[in-house]
mmCIF file of C-alpha atoms in Angstrom:
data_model
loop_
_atom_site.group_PDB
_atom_site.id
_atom_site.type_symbol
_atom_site.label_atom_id
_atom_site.label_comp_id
_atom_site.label_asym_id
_atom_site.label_seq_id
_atom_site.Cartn_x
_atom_site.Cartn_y
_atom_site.Cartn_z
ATOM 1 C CA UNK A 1362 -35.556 16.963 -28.725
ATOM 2 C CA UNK A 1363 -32.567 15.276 -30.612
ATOM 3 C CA UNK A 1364 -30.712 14.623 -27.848
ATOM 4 C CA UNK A 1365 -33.447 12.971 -25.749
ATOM 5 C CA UNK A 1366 -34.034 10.756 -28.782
ATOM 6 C CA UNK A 1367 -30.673 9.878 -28.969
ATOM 7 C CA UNK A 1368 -30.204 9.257 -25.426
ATOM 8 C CA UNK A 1369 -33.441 7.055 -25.373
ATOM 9 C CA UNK A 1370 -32.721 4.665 -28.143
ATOM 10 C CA UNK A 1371 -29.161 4.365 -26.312
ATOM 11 C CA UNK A 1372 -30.689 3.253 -23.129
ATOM 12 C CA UNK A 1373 -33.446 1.004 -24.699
ATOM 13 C CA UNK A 1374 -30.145 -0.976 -26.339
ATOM 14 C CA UNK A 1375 -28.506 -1.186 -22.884
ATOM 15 C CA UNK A 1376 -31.967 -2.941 -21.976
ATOM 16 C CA UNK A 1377 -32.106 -4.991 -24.485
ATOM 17 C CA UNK A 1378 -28.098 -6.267 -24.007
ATOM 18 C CA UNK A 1379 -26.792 -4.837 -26.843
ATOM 19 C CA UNK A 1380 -24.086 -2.482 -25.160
ATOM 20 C CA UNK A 1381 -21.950 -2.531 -27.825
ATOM 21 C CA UNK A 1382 -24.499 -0.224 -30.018
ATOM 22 C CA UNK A 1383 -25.533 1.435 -26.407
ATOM 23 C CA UNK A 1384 -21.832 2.662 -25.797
ATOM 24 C CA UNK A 1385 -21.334 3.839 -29.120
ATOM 25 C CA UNK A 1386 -24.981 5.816 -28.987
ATOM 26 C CA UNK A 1387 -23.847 7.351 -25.726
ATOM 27 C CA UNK A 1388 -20.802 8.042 -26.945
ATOM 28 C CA UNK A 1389 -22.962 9.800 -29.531
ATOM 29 C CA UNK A 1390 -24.872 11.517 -27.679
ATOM 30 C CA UNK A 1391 -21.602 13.110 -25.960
ATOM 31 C CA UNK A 1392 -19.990 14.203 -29.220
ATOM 32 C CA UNK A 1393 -23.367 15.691 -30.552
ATOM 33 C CA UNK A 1394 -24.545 17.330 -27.652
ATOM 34 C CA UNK A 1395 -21.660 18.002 -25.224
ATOM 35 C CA UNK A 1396 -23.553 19.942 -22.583
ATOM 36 C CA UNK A 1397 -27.083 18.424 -23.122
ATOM 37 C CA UNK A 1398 -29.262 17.333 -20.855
ATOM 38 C CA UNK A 1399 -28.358 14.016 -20.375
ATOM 39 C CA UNK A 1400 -24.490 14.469 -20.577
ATOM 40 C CA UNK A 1401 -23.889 13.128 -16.826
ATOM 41 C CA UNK A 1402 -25.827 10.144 -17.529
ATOM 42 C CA UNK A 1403 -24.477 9.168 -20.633
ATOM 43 C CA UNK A 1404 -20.914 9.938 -19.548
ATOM 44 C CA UNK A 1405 -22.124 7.470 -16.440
ATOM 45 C CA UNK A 1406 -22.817 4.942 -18.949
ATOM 46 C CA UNK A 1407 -19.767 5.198 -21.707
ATOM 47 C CA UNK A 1408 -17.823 5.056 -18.444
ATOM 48 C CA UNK A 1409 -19.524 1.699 -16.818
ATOM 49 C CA UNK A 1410 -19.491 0.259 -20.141
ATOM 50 C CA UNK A 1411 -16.139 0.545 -21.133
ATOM 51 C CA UNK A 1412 -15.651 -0.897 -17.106
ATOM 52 C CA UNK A 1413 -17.493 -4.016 -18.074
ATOM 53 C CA UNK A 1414 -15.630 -4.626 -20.833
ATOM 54 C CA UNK A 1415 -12.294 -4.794 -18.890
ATOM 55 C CA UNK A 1416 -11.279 -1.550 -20.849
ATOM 56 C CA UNK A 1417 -10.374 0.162 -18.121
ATOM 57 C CA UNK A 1418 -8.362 2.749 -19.865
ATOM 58 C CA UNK A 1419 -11.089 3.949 -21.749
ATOM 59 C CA UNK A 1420 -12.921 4.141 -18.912
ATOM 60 C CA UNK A 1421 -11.422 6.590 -16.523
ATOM 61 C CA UNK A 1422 -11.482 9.753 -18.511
ATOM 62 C CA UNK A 1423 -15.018 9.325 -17.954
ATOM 63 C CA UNK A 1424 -15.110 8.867 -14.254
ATOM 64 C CA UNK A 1425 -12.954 11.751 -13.840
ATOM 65 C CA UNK A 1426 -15.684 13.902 -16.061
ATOM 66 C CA UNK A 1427 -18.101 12.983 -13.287
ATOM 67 C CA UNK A 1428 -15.611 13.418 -10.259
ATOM 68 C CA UNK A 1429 -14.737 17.109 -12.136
ATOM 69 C CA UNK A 1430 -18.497 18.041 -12.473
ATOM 70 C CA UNK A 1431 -19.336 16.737 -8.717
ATOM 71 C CA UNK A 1432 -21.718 17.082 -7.321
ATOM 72 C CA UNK A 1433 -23.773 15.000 -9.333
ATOM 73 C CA UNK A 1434 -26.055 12.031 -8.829
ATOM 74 C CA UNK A 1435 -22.683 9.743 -10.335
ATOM 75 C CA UNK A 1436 -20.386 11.500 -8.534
ATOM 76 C CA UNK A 1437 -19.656 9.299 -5.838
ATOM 77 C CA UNK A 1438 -19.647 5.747 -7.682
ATOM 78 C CA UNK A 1439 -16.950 7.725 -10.244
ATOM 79 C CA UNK A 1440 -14.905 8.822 -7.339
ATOM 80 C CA UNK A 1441 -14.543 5.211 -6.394
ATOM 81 C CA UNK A 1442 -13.986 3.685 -10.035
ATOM 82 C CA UNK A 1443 -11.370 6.181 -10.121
ATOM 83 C CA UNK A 1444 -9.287 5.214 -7.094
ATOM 84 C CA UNK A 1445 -9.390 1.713 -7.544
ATOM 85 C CA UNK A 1446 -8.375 2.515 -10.660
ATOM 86 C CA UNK A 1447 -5.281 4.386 -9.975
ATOM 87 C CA UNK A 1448 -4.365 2.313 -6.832
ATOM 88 C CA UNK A 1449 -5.175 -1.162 -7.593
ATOM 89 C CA UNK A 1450 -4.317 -0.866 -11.881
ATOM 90 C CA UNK A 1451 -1.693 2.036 -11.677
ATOM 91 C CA UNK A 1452 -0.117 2.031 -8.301
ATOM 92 C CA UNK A 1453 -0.156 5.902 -8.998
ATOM 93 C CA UNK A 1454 -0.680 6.239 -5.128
ATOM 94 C CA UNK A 1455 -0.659 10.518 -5.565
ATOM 95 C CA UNK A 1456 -3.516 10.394 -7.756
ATOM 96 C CA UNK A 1457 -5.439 7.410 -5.536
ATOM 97 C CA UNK A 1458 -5.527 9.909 -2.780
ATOM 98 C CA UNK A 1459 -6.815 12.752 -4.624
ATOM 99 C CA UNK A 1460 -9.587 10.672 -5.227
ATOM 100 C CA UNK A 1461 -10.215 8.553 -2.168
ATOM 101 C CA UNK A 1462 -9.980 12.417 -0.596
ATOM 102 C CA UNK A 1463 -12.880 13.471 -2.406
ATOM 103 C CA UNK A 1464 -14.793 10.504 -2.003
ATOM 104 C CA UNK A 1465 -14.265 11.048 1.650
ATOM 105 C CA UNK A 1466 -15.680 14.752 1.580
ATOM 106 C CA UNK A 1467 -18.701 12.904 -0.585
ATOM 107 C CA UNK A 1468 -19.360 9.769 0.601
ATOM 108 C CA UNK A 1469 -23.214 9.151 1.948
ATOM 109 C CA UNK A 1470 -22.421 5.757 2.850
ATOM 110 C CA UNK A 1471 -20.128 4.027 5.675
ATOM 111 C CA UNK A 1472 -18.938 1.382 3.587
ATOM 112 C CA UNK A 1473 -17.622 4.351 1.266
ATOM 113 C CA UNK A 1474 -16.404 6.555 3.765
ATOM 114 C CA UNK A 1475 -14.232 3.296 5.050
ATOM 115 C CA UNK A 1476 -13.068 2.848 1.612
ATOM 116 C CA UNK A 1477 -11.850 6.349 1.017
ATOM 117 C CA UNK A 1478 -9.849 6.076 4.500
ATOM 118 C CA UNK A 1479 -8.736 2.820 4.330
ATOM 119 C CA UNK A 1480 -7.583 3.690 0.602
ATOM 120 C CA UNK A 1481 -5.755 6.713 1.578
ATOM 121 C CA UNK A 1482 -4.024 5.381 4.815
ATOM 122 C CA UNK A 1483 -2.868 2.623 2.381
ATOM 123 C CA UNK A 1484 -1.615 4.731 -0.146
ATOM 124 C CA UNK A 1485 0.388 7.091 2.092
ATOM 125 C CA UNK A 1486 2.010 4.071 3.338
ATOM 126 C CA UNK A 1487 3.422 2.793 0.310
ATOM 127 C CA UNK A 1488 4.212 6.614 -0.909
ATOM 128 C CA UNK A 1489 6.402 6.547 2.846
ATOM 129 C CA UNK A 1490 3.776 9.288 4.230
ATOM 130 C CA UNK A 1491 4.331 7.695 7.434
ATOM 131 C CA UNK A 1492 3.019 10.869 9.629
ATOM 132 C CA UNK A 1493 -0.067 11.360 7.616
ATOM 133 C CA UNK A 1494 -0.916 7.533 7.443
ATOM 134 C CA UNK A 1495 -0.913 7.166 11.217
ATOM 135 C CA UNK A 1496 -3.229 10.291 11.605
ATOM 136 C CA UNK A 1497 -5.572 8.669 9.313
ATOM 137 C CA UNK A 1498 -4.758 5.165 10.934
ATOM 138 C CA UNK A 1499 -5.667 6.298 13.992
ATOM 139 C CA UNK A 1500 -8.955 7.742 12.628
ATOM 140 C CA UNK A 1501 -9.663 4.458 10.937
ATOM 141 C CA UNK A 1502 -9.383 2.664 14.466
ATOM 142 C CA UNK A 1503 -11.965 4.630 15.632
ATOM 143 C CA UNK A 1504 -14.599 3.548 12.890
ATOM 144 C CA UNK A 1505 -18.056 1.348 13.305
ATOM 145 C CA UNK A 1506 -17.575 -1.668 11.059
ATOM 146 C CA UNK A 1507 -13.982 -1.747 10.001
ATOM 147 C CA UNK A 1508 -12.912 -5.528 9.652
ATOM 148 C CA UNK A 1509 -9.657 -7.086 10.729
ATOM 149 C CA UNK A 1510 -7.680 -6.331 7.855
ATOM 150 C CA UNK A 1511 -8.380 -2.399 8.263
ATOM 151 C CA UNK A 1512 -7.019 -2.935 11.920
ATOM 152 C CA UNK A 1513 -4.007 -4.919 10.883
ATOM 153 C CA UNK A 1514 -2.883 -2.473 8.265
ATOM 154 C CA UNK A 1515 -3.787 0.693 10.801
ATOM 155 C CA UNK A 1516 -1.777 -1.658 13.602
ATOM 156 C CA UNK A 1517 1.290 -1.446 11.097
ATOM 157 C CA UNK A 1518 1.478 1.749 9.889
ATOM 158 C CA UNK A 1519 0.869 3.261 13.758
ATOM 159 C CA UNK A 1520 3.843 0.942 14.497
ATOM 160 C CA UNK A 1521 5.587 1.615 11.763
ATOM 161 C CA UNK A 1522 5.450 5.603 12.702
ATOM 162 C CA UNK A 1523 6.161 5.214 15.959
ATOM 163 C CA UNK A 1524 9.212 3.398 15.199
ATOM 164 C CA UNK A 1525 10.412 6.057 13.211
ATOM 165 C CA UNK A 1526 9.875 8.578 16.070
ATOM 166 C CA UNK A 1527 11.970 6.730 18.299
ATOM 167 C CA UNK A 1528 9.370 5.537 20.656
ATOM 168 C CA UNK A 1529 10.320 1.626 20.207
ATOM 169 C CA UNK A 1530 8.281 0.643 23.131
ATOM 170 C CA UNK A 1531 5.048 1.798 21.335
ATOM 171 C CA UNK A 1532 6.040 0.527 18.213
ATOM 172 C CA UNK A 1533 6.470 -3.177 19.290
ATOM 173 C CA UNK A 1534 2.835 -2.811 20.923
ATOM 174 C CA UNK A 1535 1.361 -2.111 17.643
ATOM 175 C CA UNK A 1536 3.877 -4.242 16.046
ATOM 176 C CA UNK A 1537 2.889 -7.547 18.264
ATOM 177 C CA UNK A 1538 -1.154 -6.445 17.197
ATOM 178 C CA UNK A 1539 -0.384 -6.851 14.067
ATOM 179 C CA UNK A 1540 1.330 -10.356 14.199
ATOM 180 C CA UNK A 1541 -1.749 -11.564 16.705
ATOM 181 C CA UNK A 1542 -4.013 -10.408 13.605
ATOM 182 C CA UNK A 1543 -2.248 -11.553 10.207
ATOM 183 C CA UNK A 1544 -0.698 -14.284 8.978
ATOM 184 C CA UNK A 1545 0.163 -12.609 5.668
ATOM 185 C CA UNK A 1546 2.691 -10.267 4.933
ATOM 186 C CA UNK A 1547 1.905 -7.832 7.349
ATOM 187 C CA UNK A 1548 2.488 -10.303 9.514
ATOM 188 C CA UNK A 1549 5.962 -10.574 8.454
ATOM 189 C CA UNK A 1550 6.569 -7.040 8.390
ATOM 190 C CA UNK A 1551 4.975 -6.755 11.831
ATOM 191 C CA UNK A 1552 7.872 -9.475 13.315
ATOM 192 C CA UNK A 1553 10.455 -8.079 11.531
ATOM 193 C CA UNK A 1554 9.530 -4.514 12.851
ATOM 194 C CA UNK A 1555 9.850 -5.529 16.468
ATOM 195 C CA UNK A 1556 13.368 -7.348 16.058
ATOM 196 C CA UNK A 1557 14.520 -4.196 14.714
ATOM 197 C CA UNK A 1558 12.885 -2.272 17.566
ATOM 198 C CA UNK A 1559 14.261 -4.599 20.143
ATOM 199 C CA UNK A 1560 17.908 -4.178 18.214
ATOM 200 C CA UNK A 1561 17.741 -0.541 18.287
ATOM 201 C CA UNK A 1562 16.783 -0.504 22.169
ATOM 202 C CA UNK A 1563 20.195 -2.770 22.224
ATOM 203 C CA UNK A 1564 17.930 -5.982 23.770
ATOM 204 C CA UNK A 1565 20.631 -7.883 21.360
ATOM 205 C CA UNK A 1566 19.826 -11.092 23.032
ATOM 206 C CA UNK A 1567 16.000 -10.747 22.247
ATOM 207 C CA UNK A 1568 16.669 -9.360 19.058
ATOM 208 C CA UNK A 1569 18.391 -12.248 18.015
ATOM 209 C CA UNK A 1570 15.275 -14.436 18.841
ATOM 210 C CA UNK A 1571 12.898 -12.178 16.977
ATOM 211 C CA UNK A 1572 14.920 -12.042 14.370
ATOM 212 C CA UNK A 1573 14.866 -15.687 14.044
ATOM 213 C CA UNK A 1574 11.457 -15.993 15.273
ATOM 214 C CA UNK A 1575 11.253 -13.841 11.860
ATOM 215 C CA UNK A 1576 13.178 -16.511 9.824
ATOM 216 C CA UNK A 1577 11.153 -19.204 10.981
ATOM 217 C CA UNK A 1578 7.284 -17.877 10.230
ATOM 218 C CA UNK A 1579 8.181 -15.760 7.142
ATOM 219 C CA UNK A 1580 9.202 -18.537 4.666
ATOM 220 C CA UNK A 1581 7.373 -17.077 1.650
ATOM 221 C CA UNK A 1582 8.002 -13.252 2.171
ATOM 222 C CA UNK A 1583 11.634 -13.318 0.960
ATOM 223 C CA UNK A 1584 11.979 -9.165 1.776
ATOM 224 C CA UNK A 1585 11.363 -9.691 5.485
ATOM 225 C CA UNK A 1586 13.340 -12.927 5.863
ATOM 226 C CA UNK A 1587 16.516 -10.775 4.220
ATOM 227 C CA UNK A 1588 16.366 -7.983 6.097
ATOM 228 C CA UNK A 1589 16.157 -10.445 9.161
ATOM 229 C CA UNK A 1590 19.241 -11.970 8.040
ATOM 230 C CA UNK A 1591 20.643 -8.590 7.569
ATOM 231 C CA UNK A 1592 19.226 -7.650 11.034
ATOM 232 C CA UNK A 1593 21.007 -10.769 12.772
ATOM 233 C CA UNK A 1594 24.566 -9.697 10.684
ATOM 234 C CA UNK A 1595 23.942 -6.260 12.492
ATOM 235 C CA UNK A 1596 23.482 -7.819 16.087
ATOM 236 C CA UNK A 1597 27.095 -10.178 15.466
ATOM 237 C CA UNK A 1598 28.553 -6.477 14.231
ATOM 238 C CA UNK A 1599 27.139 -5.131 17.349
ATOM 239 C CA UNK A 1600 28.785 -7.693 19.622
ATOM 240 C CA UNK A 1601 32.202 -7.689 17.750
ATOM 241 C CA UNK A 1602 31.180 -11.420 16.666
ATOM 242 C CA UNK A 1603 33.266 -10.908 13.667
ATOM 243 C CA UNK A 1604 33.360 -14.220 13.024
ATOM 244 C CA UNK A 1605 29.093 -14.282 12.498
ATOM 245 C CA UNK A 1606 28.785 -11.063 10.954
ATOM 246 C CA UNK A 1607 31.020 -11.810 8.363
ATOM 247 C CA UNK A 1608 29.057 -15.190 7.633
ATOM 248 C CA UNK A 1609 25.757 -13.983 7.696
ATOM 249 C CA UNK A 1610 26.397 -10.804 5.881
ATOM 250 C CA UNK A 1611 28.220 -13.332 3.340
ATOM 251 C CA UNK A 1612 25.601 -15.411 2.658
ATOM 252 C CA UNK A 1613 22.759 -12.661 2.570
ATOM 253 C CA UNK A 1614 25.209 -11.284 -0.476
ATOM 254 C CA UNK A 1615 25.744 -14.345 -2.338
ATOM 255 C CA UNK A 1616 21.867 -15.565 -1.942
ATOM 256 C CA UNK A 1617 20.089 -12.693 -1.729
ATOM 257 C CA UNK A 1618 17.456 -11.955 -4.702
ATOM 258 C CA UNK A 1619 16.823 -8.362 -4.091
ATOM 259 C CA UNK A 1620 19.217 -6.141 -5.696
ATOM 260 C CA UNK A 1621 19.500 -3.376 -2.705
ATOM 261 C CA UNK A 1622 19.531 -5.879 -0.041
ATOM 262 C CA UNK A 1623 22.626 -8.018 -1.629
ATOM 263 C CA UNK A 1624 24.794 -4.827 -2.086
ATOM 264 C CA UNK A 1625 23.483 -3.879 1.461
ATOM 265 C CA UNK A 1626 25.419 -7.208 2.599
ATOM 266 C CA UNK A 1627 28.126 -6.515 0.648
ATOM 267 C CA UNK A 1628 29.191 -3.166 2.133
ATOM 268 C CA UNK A 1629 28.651 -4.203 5.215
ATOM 269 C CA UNK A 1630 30.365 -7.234 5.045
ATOM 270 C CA UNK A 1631 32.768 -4.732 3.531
ATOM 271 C CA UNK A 1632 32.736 -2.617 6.754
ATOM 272 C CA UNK A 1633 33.152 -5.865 8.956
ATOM 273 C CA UNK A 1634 36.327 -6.574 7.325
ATOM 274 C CA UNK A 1635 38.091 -3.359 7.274
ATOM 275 C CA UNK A 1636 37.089 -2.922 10.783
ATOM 276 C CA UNK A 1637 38.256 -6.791 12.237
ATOM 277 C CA UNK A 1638 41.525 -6.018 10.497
ATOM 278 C CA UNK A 1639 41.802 -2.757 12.119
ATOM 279 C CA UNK A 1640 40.987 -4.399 15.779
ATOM 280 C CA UNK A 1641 43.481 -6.865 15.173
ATOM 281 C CA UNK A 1642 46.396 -4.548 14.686
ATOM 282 C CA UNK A 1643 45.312 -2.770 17.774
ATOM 283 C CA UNK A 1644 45.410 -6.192 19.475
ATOM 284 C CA UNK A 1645 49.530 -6.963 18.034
#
């Protein structure tokens, strides 16, 4: 039949390197015959092809053709094309874990089932799905062959959670797991979580240390060595250090690089102010 022939003399370019005229006979083949046959496999190829060529773009529209018509024998591979795709290339981390959710209901393989879990406990952490990223965290712990960065990032967002539940204690456990495991951001993250935990439980004293303890091994992650700045302002607040608060919270405003973090400093420093002035009438 025509579309057989078509689809043939597409594949015997591929073969023969010449993916250029292979694409645009699959592509072809699509337009001509739709529904044919061979549809899933040539939408397989137009999709890997485009891949190869770094054109993305082009590329997804036909992964999601596959992912739409699943189950099929591409299914799978698609499913994972298209969540790299929209987590690594688009940071579109609502679409990501649409897809790393099916590939999780499909997956044959461990190594994809990981990467559908690993992909969705990531992207509910950046979306602040703190709840739902622990559940799957805690899931991911429980895996055969995870490596160590699959238990630093579950370590973090299982602190991270139970911080925001109030259970501090918890929270620097997982937090101190982390910063065992990672010398990378995470690690930084990790440090800076238990100073805040430790400042929050009112342990100002150790706080202050693990906030500098922050400083000190976080050179190159400017977020987490601001907010530990920030964090050290908060203790001097805490302690009616005026004096302190008012110079840390001074020089986080005039130095810091992140816009939110700088007018963070500033209304506190703000705050500081109003209230010393306030104390010292008190004090007349």
């Amino acid at each position: 039949t025509a579309d057989s022939l078509n689809f043939v003399a597409a594949e015997l370019q591929l073969s023969e390197g010449k993916k250029d005229q292979a694409l645009q006979g699959f592509l072809g083949c699509l337009k001509q015959f739709p529904e044919g046959r061979y549809h899933i496999a040539a939408t397989w190829y137009a999709g890997e092809l485009y891949r190869e060529a770094k054109d993305l773009k082009n590329a997804i529209p036909f992964y999601e053709t596959l992912v739409e018509k699943a189950p099929n024998k591409h299914a799978e591979a698609a499913m994972v094309q298209a969540a790299r795709f929209y987590y690594f290339e688009v940071k579109d981390y609502a679409e990501a874990i649409s897809y790393y959710e099916d590939l999780a209901e499909y997956a044959t393989s461990q190594e994809n089932r990981l990467e559908a879990m690993r992909g969705i406990v990531r992207c509910q952490y950046y979306s602040g799905q703190y709840d739902a990223a622990s559940r799957y965290a805690t899931d991911l712990l429980l895996q055969r062959g995870i490596g160590t960065d699959d238990r630093i990032f579950a370590n973090l967002v299982l602190g991270k959670q139970a911080g925001l539940s109030g259970n501090c204690t918890e929270a620097i456990r997982y937090f101190k797991e982390v910063d065992k495991l990672s010398k990378a951001e995470t690690g930084a993250e990790a440090r800076y979580g238990i100073a805040e935990c430790l400042f929050k439980q009112n342990q100002l004293e150790d706080a202050e240390n693990a906030a500098f303890e922050t400083i000190k091994k976080s050179g190159s992650y400017v977020l987490w060595v601001t907010k530990s700045y920030l964090l050290l302002g908060d203790i001097y607040h805490r302690q009616k250090d005026y004096f302190n608060a008012k110079a840390t919270y001074r020089s986080v405003f005039e130095n810091a690089t992140i816009p939110e973090l700088k007018k963070e400093a500033e209304d506190k420093l703000a705050l500081v102010e109003k209230e010393e002035k306030e104390q010292s009438k008190i004090s007349q």
